[in-house]
PDB file of C-alpha atoms in Angstrom:
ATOM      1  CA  UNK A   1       0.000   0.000   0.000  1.00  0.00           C
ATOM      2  CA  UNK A   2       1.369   3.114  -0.964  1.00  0.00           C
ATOM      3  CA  UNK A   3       1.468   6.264   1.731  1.00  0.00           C
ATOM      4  CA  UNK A   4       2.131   9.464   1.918  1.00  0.00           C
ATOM      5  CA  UNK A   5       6.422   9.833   2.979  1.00  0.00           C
ATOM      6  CA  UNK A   6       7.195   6.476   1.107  1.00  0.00           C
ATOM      7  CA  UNK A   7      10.560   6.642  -0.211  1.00  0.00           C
ATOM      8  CA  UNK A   8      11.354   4.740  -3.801  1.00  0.00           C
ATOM      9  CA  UNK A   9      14.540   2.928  -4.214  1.00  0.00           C
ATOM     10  CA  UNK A  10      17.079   5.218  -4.800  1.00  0.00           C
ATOM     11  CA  UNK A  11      18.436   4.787  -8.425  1.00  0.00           C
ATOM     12  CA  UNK A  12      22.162   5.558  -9.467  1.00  0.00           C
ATOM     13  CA  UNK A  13      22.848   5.736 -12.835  1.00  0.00           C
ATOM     14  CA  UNK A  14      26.614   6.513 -15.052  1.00  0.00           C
ATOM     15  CA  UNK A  15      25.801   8.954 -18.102  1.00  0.00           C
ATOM     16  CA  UNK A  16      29.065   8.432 -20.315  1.00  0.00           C
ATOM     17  CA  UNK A  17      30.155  10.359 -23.409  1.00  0.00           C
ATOM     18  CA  UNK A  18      28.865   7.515 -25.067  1.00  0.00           C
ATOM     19  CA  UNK A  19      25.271   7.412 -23.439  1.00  0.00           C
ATOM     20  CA  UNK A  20      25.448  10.839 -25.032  1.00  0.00           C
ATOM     21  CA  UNK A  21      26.248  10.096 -28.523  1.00  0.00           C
ATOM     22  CA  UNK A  22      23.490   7.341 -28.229  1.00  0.00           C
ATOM     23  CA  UNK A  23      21.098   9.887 -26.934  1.00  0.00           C
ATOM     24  CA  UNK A  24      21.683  12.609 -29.554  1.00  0.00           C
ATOM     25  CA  UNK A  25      20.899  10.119 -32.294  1.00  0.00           C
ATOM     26  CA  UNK A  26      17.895   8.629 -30.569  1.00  0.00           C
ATOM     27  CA  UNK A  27      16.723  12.183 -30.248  1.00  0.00           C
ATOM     28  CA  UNK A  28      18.431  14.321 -32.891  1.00  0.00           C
ATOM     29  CA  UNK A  29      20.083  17.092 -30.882  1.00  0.00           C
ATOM     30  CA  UNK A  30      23.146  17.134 -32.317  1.00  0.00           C
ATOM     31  CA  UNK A  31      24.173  20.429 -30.343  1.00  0.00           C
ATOM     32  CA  UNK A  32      28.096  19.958 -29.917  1.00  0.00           C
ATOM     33  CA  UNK A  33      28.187  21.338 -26.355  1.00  0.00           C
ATOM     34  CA  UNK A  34      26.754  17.929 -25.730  1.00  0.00           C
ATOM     35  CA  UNK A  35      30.345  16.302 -27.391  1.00  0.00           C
ATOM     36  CA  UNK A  36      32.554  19.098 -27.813  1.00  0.00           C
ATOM     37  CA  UNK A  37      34.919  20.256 -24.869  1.00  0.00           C
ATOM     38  CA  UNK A  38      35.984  22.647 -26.933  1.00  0.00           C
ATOM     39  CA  UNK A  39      32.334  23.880 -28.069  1.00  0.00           C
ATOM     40  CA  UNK A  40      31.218  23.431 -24.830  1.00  0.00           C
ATOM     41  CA  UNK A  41      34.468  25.951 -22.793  1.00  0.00           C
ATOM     42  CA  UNK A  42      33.575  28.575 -25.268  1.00  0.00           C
ATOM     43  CA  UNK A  43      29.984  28.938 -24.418  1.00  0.00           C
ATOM     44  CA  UNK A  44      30.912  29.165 -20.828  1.00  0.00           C
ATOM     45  CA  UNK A  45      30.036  25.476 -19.658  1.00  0.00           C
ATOM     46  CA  UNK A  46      32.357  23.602 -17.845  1.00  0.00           C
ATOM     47  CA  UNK A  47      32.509  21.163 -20.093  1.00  0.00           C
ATOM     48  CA  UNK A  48      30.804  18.626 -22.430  1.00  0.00           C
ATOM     49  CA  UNK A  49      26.930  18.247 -20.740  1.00  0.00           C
ATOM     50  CA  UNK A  50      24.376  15.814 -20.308  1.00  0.00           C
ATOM     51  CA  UNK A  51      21.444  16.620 -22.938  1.00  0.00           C
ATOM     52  CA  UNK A  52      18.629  18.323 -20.087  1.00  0.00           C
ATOM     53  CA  UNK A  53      16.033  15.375 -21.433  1.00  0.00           C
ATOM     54  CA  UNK A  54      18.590  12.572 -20.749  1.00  0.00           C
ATOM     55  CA  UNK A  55      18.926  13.408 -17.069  1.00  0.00           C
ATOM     56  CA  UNK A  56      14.831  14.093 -17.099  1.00  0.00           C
ATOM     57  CA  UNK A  57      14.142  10.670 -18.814  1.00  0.00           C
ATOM     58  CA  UNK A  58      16.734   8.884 -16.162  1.00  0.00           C
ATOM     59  CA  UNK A  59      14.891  10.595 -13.463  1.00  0.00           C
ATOM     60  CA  UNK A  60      11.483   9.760 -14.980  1.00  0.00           C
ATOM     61  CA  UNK A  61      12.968   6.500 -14.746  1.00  0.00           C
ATOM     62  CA  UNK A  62      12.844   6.686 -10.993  1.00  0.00           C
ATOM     63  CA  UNK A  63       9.017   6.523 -10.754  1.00  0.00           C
ATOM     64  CA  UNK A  64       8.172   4.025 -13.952  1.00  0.00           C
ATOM     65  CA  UNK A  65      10.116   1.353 -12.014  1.00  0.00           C
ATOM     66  CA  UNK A  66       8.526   1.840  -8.693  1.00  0.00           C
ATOM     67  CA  UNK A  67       5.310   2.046 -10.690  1.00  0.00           C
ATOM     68  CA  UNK A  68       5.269  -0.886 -12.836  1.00  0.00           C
ATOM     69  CA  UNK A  69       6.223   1.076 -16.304  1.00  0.00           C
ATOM     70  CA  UNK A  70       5.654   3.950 -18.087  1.00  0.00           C
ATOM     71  CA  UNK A  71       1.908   3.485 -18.728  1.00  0.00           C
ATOM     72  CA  UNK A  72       1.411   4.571 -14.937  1.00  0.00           C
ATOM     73  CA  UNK A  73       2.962   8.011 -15.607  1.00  0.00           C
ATOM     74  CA  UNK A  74      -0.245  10.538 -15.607  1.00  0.00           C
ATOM     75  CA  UNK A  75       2.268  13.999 -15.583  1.00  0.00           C
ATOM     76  CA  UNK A  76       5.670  14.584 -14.703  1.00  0.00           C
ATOM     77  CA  UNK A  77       7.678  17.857 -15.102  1.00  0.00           C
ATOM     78  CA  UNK A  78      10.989  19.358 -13.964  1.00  0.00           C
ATOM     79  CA  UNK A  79      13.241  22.434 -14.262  1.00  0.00           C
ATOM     80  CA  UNK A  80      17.014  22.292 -15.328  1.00  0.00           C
ATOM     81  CA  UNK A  81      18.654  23.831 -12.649  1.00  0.00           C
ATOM     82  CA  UNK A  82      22.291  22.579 -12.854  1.00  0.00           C
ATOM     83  CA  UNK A  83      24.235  20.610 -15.711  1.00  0.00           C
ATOM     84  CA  UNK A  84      25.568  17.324 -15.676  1.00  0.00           C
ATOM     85  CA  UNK A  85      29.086  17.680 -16.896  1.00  0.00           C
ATOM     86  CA  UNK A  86      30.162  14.662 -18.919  1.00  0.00           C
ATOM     87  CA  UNK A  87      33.656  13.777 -18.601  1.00  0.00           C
ATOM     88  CA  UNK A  88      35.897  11.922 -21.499  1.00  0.00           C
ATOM     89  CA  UNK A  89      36.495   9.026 -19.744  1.00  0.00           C
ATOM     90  CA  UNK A  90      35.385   5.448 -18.794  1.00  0.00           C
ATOM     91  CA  UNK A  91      32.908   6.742 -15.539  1.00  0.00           C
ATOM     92  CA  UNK A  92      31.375   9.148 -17.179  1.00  0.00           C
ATOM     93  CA  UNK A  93      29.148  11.299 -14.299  1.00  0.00           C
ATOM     94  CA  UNK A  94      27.466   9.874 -11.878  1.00  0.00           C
ATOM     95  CA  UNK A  95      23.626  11.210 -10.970  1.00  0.00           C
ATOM     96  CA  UNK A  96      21.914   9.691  -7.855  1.00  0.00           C
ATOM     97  CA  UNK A  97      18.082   9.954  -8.385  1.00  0.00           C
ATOM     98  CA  UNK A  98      15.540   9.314  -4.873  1.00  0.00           C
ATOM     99  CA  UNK A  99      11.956  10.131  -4.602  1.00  0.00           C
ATOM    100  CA  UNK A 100       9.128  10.464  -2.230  1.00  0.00           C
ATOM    101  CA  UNK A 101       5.840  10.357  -2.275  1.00  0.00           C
ATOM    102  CA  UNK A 102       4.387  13.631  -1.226  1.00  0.00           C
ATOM    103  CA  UNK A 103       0.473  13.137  -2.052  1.00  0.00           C
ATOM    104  CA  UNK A 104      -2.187  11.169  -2.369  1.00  0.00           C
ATOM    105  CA  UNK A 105      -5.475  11.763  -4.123  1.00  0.00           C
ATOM    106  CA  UNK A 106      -7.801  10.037  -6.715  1.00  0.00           C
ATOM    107  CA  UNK A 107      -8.471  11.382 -10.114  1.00  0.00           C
ATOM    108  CA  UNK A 108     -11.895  12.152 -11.876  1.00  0.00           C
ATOM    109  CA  UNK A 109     -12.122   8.875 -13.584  1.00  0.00           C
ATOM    110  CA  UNK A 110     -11.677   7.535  -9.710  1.00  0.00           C
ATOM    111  CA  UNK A 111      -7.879   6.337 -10.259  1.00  0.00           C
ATOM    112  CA  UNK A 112      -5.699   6.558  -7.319  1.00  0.00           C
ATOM    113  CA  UNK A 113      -2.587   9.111  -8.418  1.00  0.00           C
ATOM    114  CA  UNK A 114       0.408   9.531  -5.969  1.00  0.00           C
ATOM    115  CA  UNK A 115       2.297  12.548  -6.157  1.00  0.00           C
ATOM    116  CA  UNK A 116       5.999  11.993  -6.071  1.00  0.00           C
ATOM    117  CA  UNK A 117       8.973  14.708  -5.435  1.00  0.00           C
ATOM    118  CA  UNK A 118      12.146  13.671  -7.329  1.00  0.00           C
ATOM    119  CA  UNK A 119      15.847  14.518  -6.326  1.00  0.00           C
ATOM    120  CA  UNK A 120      18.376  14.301  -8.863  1.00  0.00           C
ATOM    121  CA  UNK A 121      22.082  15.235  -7.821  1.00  0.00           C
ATOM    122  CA  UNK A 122      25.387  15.052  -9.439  1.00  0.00           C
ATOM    123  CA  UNK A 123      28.637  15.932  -7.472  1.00  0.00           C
ATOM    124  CA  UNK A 124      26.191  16.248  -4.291  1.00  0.00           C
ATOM    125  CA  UNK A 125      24.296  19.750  -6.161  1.00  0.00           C
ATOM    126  CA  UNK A 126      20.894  18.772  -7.501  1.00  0.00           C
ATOM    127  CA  UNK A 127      20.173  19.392 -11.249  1.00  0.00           C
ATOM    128  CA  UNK A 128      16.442  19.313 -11.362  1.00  0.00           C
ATOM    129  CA  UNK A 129      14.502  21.760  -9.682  1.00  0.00           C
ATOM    130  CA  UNK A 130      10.657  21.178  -9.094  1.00  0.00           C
ATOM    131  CA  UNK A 131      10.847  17.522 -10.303  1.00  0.00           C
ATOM    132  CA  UNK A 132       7.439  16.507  -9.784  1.00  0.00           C
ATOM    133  CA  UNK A 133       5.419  12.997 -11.168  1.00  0.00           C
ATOM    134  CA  UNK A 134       2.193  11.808 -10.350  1.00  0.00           C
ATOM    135  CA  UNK A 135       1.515   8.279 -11.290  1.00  0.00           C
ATOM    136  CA  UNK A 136      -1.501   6.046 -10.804  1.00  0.00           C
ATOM    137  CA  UNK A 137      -0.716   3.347  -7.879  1.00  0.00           C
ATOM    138  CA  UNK A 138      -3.262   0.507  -6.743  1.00  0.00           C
ATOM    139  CA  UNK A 139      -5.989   0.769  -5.166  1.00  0.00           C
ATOM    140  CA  UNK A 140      -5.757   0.016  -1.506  1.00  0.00           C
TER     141      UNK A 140
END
């Protein structure tokens, strides 16, 4: 039974250069600050960054496992706040994704939707502001 202050598993997931060369192709932003150091240090970035959708979709990701799939996601937004900066190396950057549910209620169709806040951090600084999902959950 889900309850309001239930904490999902905490996810941890690598984003390598190469999760980002996958990415732009799936998606077609081919923007170089998301491959080139060089792009990326002349428009001020600390180097070569995580596409914003990437680290919203690995978030997302968060909640459609705790839910049972994507199919239970009713609305989910977030805010970039921070990048995730990519290094050129084996690791790649770390981003550690919790959640908690922060609501309760049941929708006009008479579903029952939890409200979950999401926290996703790289180098301890989080990188999504007001990362909200609500997703329908079963009925007691």
């Amino acid at each position: 039974m889900t309850a309001v202050g239930d904490e999902l598993p905490p996810l941890s997931v690598r984003v390598t250069r190469a999760d980002l060369v996958r990415y732009a192709g799936a998606s077609g932003d081919f923007n170089p600050i998301h491959w080139s150091d060089r792009v990326a240090a002349s428009a001020g970035l600390p180097g070569v960054i995580a596409h914003g959708m990437l680290t919203m979709a690995l978030a997302g990701r968060l909640v459609t496992d705790w839910a049972g799939g994507p199919a239970a996601m009713r609305s989910y937004g977030v805010r970039f706040t921070r990048p995730v900066v990519v290094p050129d190396d084996d690791e790649g950057a770390l981003v550690e994704i919790s959640g908690k549910v922060t609501g309760l209620s049941e929708s006009e169709s008479g579903e029952r939707i939890a409200k979950v806040a999401i926290t996703a951090a790289f180098e301890g600084k989080t990188v999504l502001g007001r990362a909200v999902a609500e997703v329908a959950v079963p009925a007691e």
